[in-house]
Amino acid sequence: LKKVCMIATCGRRKGLVCSLSRVVCFGEVPEELRKIHDVCMEVDAEINMATLPGKTASELYDLLTKAYTDRGFPEQMLQHHQGGLIGYKCRHWIAQPGSDKVIKGGRAYAWNPTIAGKTIGTKSEDTIYVDKEGNIKNLTPSPTWPYKE
């Protein structure tokens, strides 16, 4: 462990799984890491807010593809799975093109936008709960960590 540590974990409580990732930097944050992590957080926020009952995994895959492309990282969509339905397994399904899986209320989802930079990589990940009305709650907040609006 030198300067940067990414903690990516899935935890289980009473059978149910939540996923989250956090990045710790000891000292000044490298510019490349700041840039790509900001993009990951933006993509993560966009996909979380779009995770609404009735949307398909294919629609969300397309949204993710556009989000990466709009921010200058189109190739990153294919470097790592982007997440999906979580519950009794780390992922019951992941978003894929053409998928007919549907977002349903009363379920949890974990998205994990990921970017491999030239010298360092990062991702942004939390587990959200989508209720029957489409309200979204973050199940894995870290209130003492810095947040970006």
mmCIF file with all atom_site columns, C-alpha atoms in Angstrom:
data_model
loop_
_atom_site.group_PDB
_atom_site.id
_atom_site.type_symbol
_atom_site.label_atom_id
_atom_site.label_alt_id
_atom_site.label_comp_id
_atom_site.label_asym_id
_atom_site.label_entity_id
_atom_site.label_seq_id
_atom_site.pdbx_PDB_ins_code
_atom_site.Cartn_x
_atom_site.Cartn_y
_atom_site.Cartn_z
_atom_site.occupancy
_atom_site.B_iso_or_equiv
_atom_site.pdbx_formal_charge
_atom_site.auth_seq_id
_atom_site.auth_comp_id
_atom_site.auth_asym_id
_atom_site.auth_atom_id
_atom_site.pdbx_PDB_model_num
ATOM 1   C CA . LEU A 1 1   ? 0.000   0.000   0.000   1.00 0.00 ? 1   LEU A CA 1
ATOM 2   C CA . LYS A 1 2   ? 1.599   3.204   -1.145  1.00 0.00 ? 2   LYS A CA 1
ATOM 3   C CA . LYS A 1 3   ? -0.639  6.202   -1.766  1.00 0.00 ? 3   LYS A CA 1
ATOM 4   C CA . VAL A 1 4   ? -4.098  5.103   -2.899  1.00 0.00 ? 4   VAL A CA 1
ATOM 5   C CA . CYS A 1 5   ? -6.369  2.302   -1.724  1.00 0.00 ? 5   CYS A CA 1
ATOM 6   C CA . MET A 1 6   ? -9.697  1.295   -3.238  1.00 0.00 ? 6   MET A CA 1
ATOM 7   C CA . ILE A 1 7   ? -11.920 -0.771  -0.983  1.00 0.00 ? 7   ILE A CA 1
ATOM 8   C CA . ALA A 1 8   ? -14.587 -2.655  -2.943  1.00 0.00 ? 8   ALA A CA 1
ATOM 9   C CA . THR A 1 9   ? -16.678 -4.981  -0.843  1.00 0.00 ? 9   THR A CA 1
ATOM 10  C CA . CYS A 1 10  ? -19.924 -6.886  -0.585  1.00 0.00 ? 10  CYS A CA 1
ATOM 11  C CA . GLY A 1 11  ? -21.290 -7.397  2.918   1.00 0.00 ? 11  GLY A CA 1
ATOM 12  C CA . ARG A 1 12  ? -24.030 -9.775  4.002   1.00 0.00 ? 12  ARG A CA 1
ATOM 13  C CA . ARG A 1 13  ? -26.481 -9.225  6.868   1.00 0.00 ? 13  ARG A CA 1
ATOM 14  C CA . LYS A 1 14  ? -29.352 -11.620 7.561   1.00 0.00 ? 14  LYS A CA 1
ATOM 15  C CA . GLY A 1 15  ? -28.762 -13.085 4.117   1.00 0.00 ? 15  GLY A CA 1
ATOM 16  C CA . LEU A 1 16  ? -29.010 -9.832  2.177   1.00 0.00 ? 16  LEU A CA 1
ATOM 17  C CA . VAL A 1 17  ? -25.987 -8.371  0.379   1.00 0.00 ? 17  VAL A CA 1
ATOM 18  C CA . CYS A 1 18  ? -24.959 -4.735  -0.068  1.00 0.00 ? 18  CYS A CA 1
ATOM 19  C CA . SER A 1 19  ? -22.026 -3.572  -2.201  1.00 0.00 ? 19  SER A CA 1
ATOM 20  C CA . LEU A 1 20  ? -19.967 -0.438  -1.853  1.00 0.00 ? 20  LEU A CA 1
ATOM 21  C CA . SER A 1 21  ? -16.618 0.938   -2.945  1.00 0.00 ? 21  SER A CA 1
ATOM 22  C CA . ARG A 1 22  ? -14.564 3.684   -1.380  1.00 0.00 ? 22  ARG A CA 1
ATOM 23  C CA . VAL A 1 23  ? -11.250 5.266   -2.367  1.00 0.00 ? 23  VAL A CA 1
ATOM 24  C CA . VAL A 1 24  ? -8.711  6.485   0.172   1.00 0.00 ? 24  VAL A CA 1
ATOM 25  C CA . CYS A 1 25  ? -5.777  8.663   -0.812  1.00 0.00 ? 25  CYS A CA 1
ATOM 26  C CA . PHE A 1 26  ? -2.902  9.313   1.566   1.00 0.00 ? 26  PHE A CA 1
ATOM 27  C CA . GLY A 1 27  ? -1.689  12.823  0.818   1.00 0.00 ? 27  GLY A CA 1
ATOM 28  C CA . GLU A 1 28  ? -2.552  14.906  -2.212  1.00 0.00 ? 28  GLU A CA 1
ATOM 29  C CA . VAL A 1 29  ? -5.002  13.348  -4.673  1.00 0.00 ? 29  VAL A CA 1
ATOM 30  C CA . PRO A 1 30  ? -3.361  12.759  -8.071  1.00 0.00 ? 30  PRO A CA 1
ATOM 31  C CA . GLU A 1 31  ? -4.994  14.849  -10.824 1.00 0.00 ? 31  GLU A CA 1
ATOM 32  C CA . GLU A 1 32  ? -5.777  11.793  -12.959 1.00 0.00 ? 32  GLU A CA 1
ATOM 33  C CA . LEU A 1 33  ? -7.546  10.112  -10.033 1.00 0.00 ? 33  LEU A CA 1
ATOM 34  C CA . ARG A 1 34  ? -9.566  13.241  -9.247  1.00 0.00 ? 34  ARG A CA 1
ATOM 35  C CA . LYS A 1 35  ? -10.679 13.546  -12.879 1.00 0.00 ? 35  LYS A CA 1
ATOM 36  C CA . ILE A 1 36  ? -11.716 9.935   -13.408 1.00 0.00 ? 36  ILE A CA 1
ATOM 37  C CA . HIS A 1 37  ? -13.294 9.608   -9.966  1.00 0.00 ? 37  HIS A CA 1
ATOM 38  C CA . ASP A 1 38  ? -15.408 12.706  -10.598 1.00 0.00 ? 38  ASP A CA 1
ATOM 39  C CA . VAL A 1 39  ? -16.624 11.098  -13.830 1.00 0.00 ? 39  VAL A CA 1
ATOM 40  C CA . CYS A 1 40  ? -17.411 7.821   -12.031 1.00 0.00 ? 40  CYS A CA 1
ATOM 41  C CA . MET A 1 41  ? -19.413 9.685   -9.385  1.00 0.00 ? 41  MET A CA 1
ATOM 42  C CA . GLU A 1 42  ? -21.366 11.595  -12.064 1.00 0.00 ? 42  GLU A CA 1
ATOM 43  C CA . VAL A 1 43  ? -22.170 8.393   -13.954 1.00 0.00 ? 43  VAL A CA 1
ATOM 44  C CA . ASP A 1 44  ? -23.102 6.683   -10.680 1.00 0.00 ? 44  ASP A CA 1
ATOM 45  C CA . ALA A 1 45  ? -25.481 9.492   -9.713  1.00 0.00 ? 45  ALA A CA 1
ATOM 46  C CA . GLU A 1 46  ? -27.062 9.446   -13.163 1.00 0.00 ? 46  GLU A CA 1
ATOM 47  C CA . ILE A 1 47  ? -27.670 5.678   -13.171 1.00 0.00 ? 47  ILE A CA 1
ATOM 48  C CA . ASN A 1 48  ? -28.953 5.660   -9.588  1.00 0.00 ? 48  ASN A CA 1
ATOM 49  C CA . MET A 1 49  ? -31.496 8.395   -10.321 1.00 0.00 ? 49  MET A CA 1
ATOM 50  C CA . ALA A 1 50  ? -32.626 6.559   -13.479 1.00 0.00 ? 50  ALA A CA 1
ATOM 51  C CA . THR A 1 51  ? -33.219 3.269   -11.640 1.00 0.00 ? 51  THR A CA 1
ATOM 52  C CA . LEU A 1 52  ? -36.993 3.517   -11.647 1.00 0.00 ? 52  LEU A CA 1
ATOM 53  C CA . PRO A 1 53  ? -39.687 0.830   -11.687 1.00 0.00 ? 53  PRO A CA 1
ATOM 54  C CA . GLY A 1 54  ? -40.500 -0.230  -15.245 1.00 0.00 ? 54  GLY A CA 1
ATOM 55  C CA . LYS A 1 55  ? -37.121 0.633   -16.776 1.00 0.00 ? 55  LYS A CA 1
ATOM 56  C CA . THR A 1 56  ? -35.306 -2.277  -18.390 1.00 0.00 ? 56  THR A CA 1
ATOM 57  C CA . ALA A 1 57  ? -31.723 -3.339  -17.851 1.00 0.00 ? 57  ALA A CA 1
ATOM 58  C CA . SER A 1 58  ? -31.180 -2.678  -21.557 1.00 0.00 ? 58  SER A CA 1
ATOM 59  C CA . GLU A 1 59  ? -32.408 0.936   -21.203 1.00 0.00 ? 59  GLU A CA 1
ATOM 60  C CA . LEU A 1 60  ? -30.078 1.453   -18.249 1.00 0.00 ? 60  LEU A CA 1
ATOM 61  C CA . TYR A 1 61  ? -27.192 -0.117  -20.168 1.00 0.00 ? 61  TYR A CA 1
ATOM 62  C CA . ASP A 1 62  ? -27.831 2.398   -22.967 1.00 0.00 ? 62  ASP A CA 1
ATOM 63  C CA . LEU A 1 63  ? -27.953 5.232   -20.419 1.00 0.00 ? 63  LEU A CA 1
ATOM 64  C CA . LEU A 1 64  ? -24.596 4.128   -19.000 1.00 0.00 ? 64  LEU A CA 1
ATOM 65  C CA . THR A 1 65  ? -23.068 3.892   -22.477 1.00 0.00 ? 65  THR A CA 1
ATOM 66  C CA . LYS A 1 66  ? -24.198 7.448   -23.235 1.00 0.00 ? 66  LYS A CA 1
ATOM 67  C CA . ALA A 1 67  ? -23.029 8.729   -19.839 1.00 0.00 ? 67  ALA A CA 1
ATOM 68  C CA . TYR A 1 68  ? -19.497 7.379   -20.376 1.00 0.00 ? 68  TYR A CA 1
ATOM 69  C CA . THR A 1 69  ? -19.427 8.604   -24.001 1.00 0.00 ? 69  THR A CA 1
ATOM 70  C CA . ASP A 1 70  ? -20.664 12.093  -23.109 1.00 0.00 ? 70  ASP A CA 1
ATOM 71  C CA . ARG A 1 71  ? -17.830 12.394  -20.593 1.00 0.00 ? 71  ARG A CA 1
ATOM 72  C CA . GLY A 1 72  ? -15.123 11.210  -22.980 1.00 0.00 ? 72  GLY A CA 1
ATOM 73  C CA . PHE A 1 73  ? -14.718 7.588   -21.803 1.00 0.00 ? 73  PHE A CA 1
ATOM 74  C CA . PRO A 1 74  ? -16.754 5.427   -24.234 1.00 0.00 ? 74  PRO A CA 1
ATOM 75  C CA . GLU A 1 75  ? -14.389 2.441   -24.023 1.00 0.00 ? 75  GLU A CA 1
ATOM 76  C CA . GLN A 1 76  ? -14.833 2.119   -20.260 1.00 0.00 ? 76  GLN A CA 1
ATOM 77  C CA . MET A 1 77  ? -18.337 0.706   -20.647 1.00 0.00 ? 77  MET A CA 1
ATOM 78  C CA . LEU A 1 78  ? -16.791 -2.532  -21.896 1.00 0.00 ? 78  LEU A CA 1
ATOM 79  C CA . GLN A 1 79  ? -14.000 -2.800  -19.309 1.00 0.00 ? 79  GLN A CA 1
ATOM 80  C CA . HIS A 1 80  ? -16.094 -3.969  -16.339 1.00 0.00 ? 80  HIS A CA 1
ATOM 81  C CA . HIS A 1 81  ? -19.688 -4.985  -15.630 1.00 0.00 ? 81  HIS A CA 1
ATOM 82  C CA . GLN A 1 82  ? -21.756 -2.013  -14.532 1.00 0.00 ? 82  GLN A CA 1
ATOM 83  C CA . GLY A 1 83  ? -23.913 -3.627  -11.860 1.00 0.00 ? 83  GLY A CA 1
ATOM 84  C CA . GLY A 1 84  ? -27.580 -4.437  -11.497 1.00 0.00 ? 84  GLY A CA 1
ATOM 85  C CA . LEU A 1 85  ? -30.007 -6.197  -9.147  1.00 0.00 ? 85  LEU A CA 1
ATOM 86  C CA . ILE A 1 86  ? -28.541 -7.179  -5.770  1.00 0.00 ? 86  ILE A CA 1
ATOM 87  C CA . GLY A 1 87  ? -30.126 -9.136  -2.937  1.00 0.00 ? 87  GLY A CA 1
ATOM 88  C CA . TYR A 1 88  ? -29.157 -12.604 -1.777  1.00 0.00 ? 88  TYR A CA 1
ATOM 89  C CA . LYS A 1 89  ? -26.244 -12.649 -4.241  1.00 0.00 ? 89  LYS A CA 1
ATOM 90  C CA . CYS A 1 90  ? -23.758 -9.922  -5.168  1.00 0.00 ? 90  CYS A CA 1
ATOM 91  C CA . ARG A 1 91  ? -25.676 -9.550  -8.432  1.00 0.00 ? 91  ARG A CA 1
ATOM 92  C CA . HIS A 1 92  ? -28.760 -11.472 -9.535  1.00 0.00 ? 92  HIS A CA 1
ATOM 93  C CA . TRP A 1 93  ? -28.374 -9.896  -12.962 1.00 0.00 ? 93  TRP A CA 1
ATOM 94  C CA . ILE A 1 94  ? -26.230 -7.198  -14.530 1.00 0.00 ? 94  ILE A CA 1
ATOM 95  C CA . ALA A 1 95  ? -27.266 -4.634  -17.103 1.00 0.00 ? 95  ALA A CA 1
ATOM 96  C CA . GLN A 1 96  ? -26.578 -5.852  -20.629 1.00 0.00 ? 96  GLN A CA 1
ATOM 97  C CA . PRO A 1 97  ? -27.632 -4.720  -24.093 1.00 0.00 ? 97  PRO A CA 1
ATOM 98  C CA . GLY A 1 98  ? -30.924 -6.279  -25.138 1.00 0.00 ? 98  GLY A CA 1
ATOM 99  C CA . SER A 1 99  ? -31.751 -7.501  -21.634 1.00 0.00 ? 99  SER A CA 1
ATOM 100 C CA . ASP A 1 100 ? -35.442 -7.736  -20.773 1.00 0.00 ? 100 ASP A CA 1
ATOM 101 C CA . LYS A 1 101 ? -34.851 -7.650  -17.001 1.00 0.00 ? 101 LYS A CA 1
ATOM 102 C CA . VAL A 1 102 ? -37.061 -4.964  -15.448 1.00 0.00 ? 102 VAL A CA 1
ATOM 103 C CA . ILE A 1 103 ? -36.459 -2.629  -12.507 1.00 0.00 ? 103 ILE A CA 1
ATOM 104 C CA . LYS A 1 104 ? -39.036 -3.362  -9.826  1.00 0.00 ? 104 LYS A CA 1
ATOM 105 C CA . GLY A 1 105 ? -39.950 -1.477  -6.683  1.00 0.00 ? 105 GLY A CA 1
ATOM 106 C CA . GLY A 1 106 ? -39.134 -3.098  -3.369  1.00 0.00 ? 106 GLY A CA 1
ATOM 107 C CA . ARG A 1 107 ? -35.702 -4.205  -4.601  1.00 0.00 ? 107 ARG A CA 1
ATOM 108 C CA . ALA A 1 108 ? -32.074 -3.172  -4.168  1.00 0.00 ? 108 ALA A CA 1
ATOM 109 C CA . TYR A 1 109 ? -29.632 -2.318  -6.953  1.00 0.00 ? 109 TYR A CA 1
ATOM 110 C CA . ALA A 1 110 ? -25.897 -1.703  -6.989  1.00 0.00 ? 110 ALA A CA 1
ATOM 111 C CA . TRP A 1 111 ? -24.252 0.082   -9.904  1.00 0.00 ? 111 TRP A CA 1
ATOM 112 C CA . ASN A 1 112 ? -20.481 0.417   -10.132 1.00 0.00 ? 112 ASN A CA 1
ATOM 113 C CA . PRO A 1 113 ? -19.201 2.764   -12.824 1.00 0.00 ? 113 PRO A CA 1
ATOM 114 C CA . THR A 1 114 ? -15.508 2.033   -13.259 1.00 0.00 ? 114 THR A CA 1
ATOM 115 C CA . ILE A 1 115 ? -12.684 3.772   -15.109 1.00 0.00 ? 115 ILE A CA 1
ATOM 116 C CA . ALA A 1 116 ? -9.210  2.405   -15.701 1.00 0.00 ? 116 ALA A CA 1
ATOM 117 C CA . GLY A 1 117 ? -6.971  5.426   -16.222 1.00 0.00 ? 117 GLY A CA 1
ATOM 118 C CA . LYS A 1 118 ? -3.452  5.465   -17.641 1.00 0.00 ? 118 LYS A CA 1
ATOM 119 C CA . THR A 1 119 ? -1.786  5.138   -14.226 1.00 0.00 ? 119 THR A CA 1
ATOM 120 C CA . ILE A 1 120 ? -4.645  4.480   -11.813 1.00 0.00 ? 120 ILE A CA 1
ATOM 121 C CA . GLY A 1 121 ? -8.237  3.245   -11.759 1.00 0.00 ? 121 GLY A CA 1
ATOM 122 C CA . THR A 1 122 ? -11.312 3.936   -9.683  1.00 0.00 ? 122 THR A CA 1
ATOM 123 C CA . LYS A 1 123 ? -15.008 3.262   -9.328  1.00 0.00 ? 123 LYS A CA 1
ATOM 124 C CA . SER A 1 124 ? -18.036 4.639   -7.549  1.00 0.00 ? 124 SER A CA 1
ATOM 125 C CA . GLU A 1 125 ? -20.474 2.209   -5.941  1.00 0.00 ? 125 GLU A CA 1
ATOM 126 C CA . ASP A 1 126 ? -23.289 2.192   -3.428  1.00 0.00 ? 126 ASP A CA 1
ATOM 127 C CA . THR A 1 127 ? -26.348 0.012   -2.953  1.00 0.00 ? 127 THR A CA 1
ATOM 128 C CA . ILE A 1 128 ? -29.707 1.698   -3.383  1.00 0.00 ? 128 ILE A CA 1
ATOM 129 C CA . TYR A 1 129 ? -33.217 0.603   -2.475  1.00 0.00 ? 129 TYR A CA 1
ATOM 130 C CA . VAL A 1 130 ? -36.029 1.499   -4.870  1.00 0.00 ? 130 VAL A CA 1
ATOM 131 C CA . ASP A 1 131 ? -39.455 1.477   -3.230  1.00 0.00 ? 131 ASP A CA 1
ATOM 132 C CA . LYS A 1 132 ? -42.776 0.748   -4.956  1.00 0.00 ? 132 LYS A CA 1
ATOM 133 C CA . GLU A 1 133 ? -43.300 4.458   -5.697  1.00 0.00 ? 133 GLU A CA 1
ATOM 134 C CA . GLY A 1 134 ? -39.851 4.845   -7.252  1.00 0.00 ? 134 GLY A CA 1
ATOM 135 C CA . ASN A 1 135 ? -38.236 6.643   -4.318  1.00 0.00 ? 135 ASN A CA 1
ATOM 136 C CA . ILE A 1 136 ? -34.539 5.859   -3.981  1.00 0.00 ? 136 ILE A CA 1
ATOM 137 C CA . LYS A 1 137 ? -32.657 5.409   -0.711  1.00 0.00 ? 137 LYS A CA 1
ATOM 138 C CA . ASN A 1 138 ? -28.907 4.900   -0.400  1.00 0.00 ? 138 ASN A CA 1
ATOM 139 C CA . LEU A 1 139 ? -28.385 1.851   1.827   1.00 0.00 ? 139 LEU A CA 1
ATOM 140 C CA . THR A 1 140 ? -24.609 2.311   2.108   1.00 0.00 ? 140 THR A CA 1
ATOM 141 C CA . PRO A 1 141 ? -23.971 5.962   2.982   1.00 0.00 ? 141 PRO A CA 1
ATOM 142 C CA . SER A 1 142 ? -20.691 7.027   4.546   1.00 0.00 ? 142 SER A CA 1
ATOM 143 C CA . PRO A 1 143 ? -21.734 10.264  6.262   1.00 0.00 ? 143 PRO A CA 1
ATOM 144 C CA . THR A 1 144 ? -18.280 11.055  7.635   1.00 0.00 ? 144 THR A CA 1
ATOM 145 C CA . TRP A 1 145 ? -16.646 10.805  4.175   1.00 0.00 ? 145 TRP A CA 1
ATOM 146 C CA . PRO A 1 146 ? -16.499 13.754  1.761   1.00 0.00 ? 146 PRO A CA 1
ATOM 147 C CA . TYR A 1 147 ? -19.465 13.953  -0.600  1.00 0.00 ? 147 TYR A CA 1
ATOM 148 C CA . LYS A 1 148 ? -19.862 15.852  -3.825  1.00 0.00 ? 148 LYS A CA 1
ATOM 149 C CA . GLU A 1 149 ? -23.196 17.411  -4.785  1.00 0.00 ? 149 GLU A CA 1
#
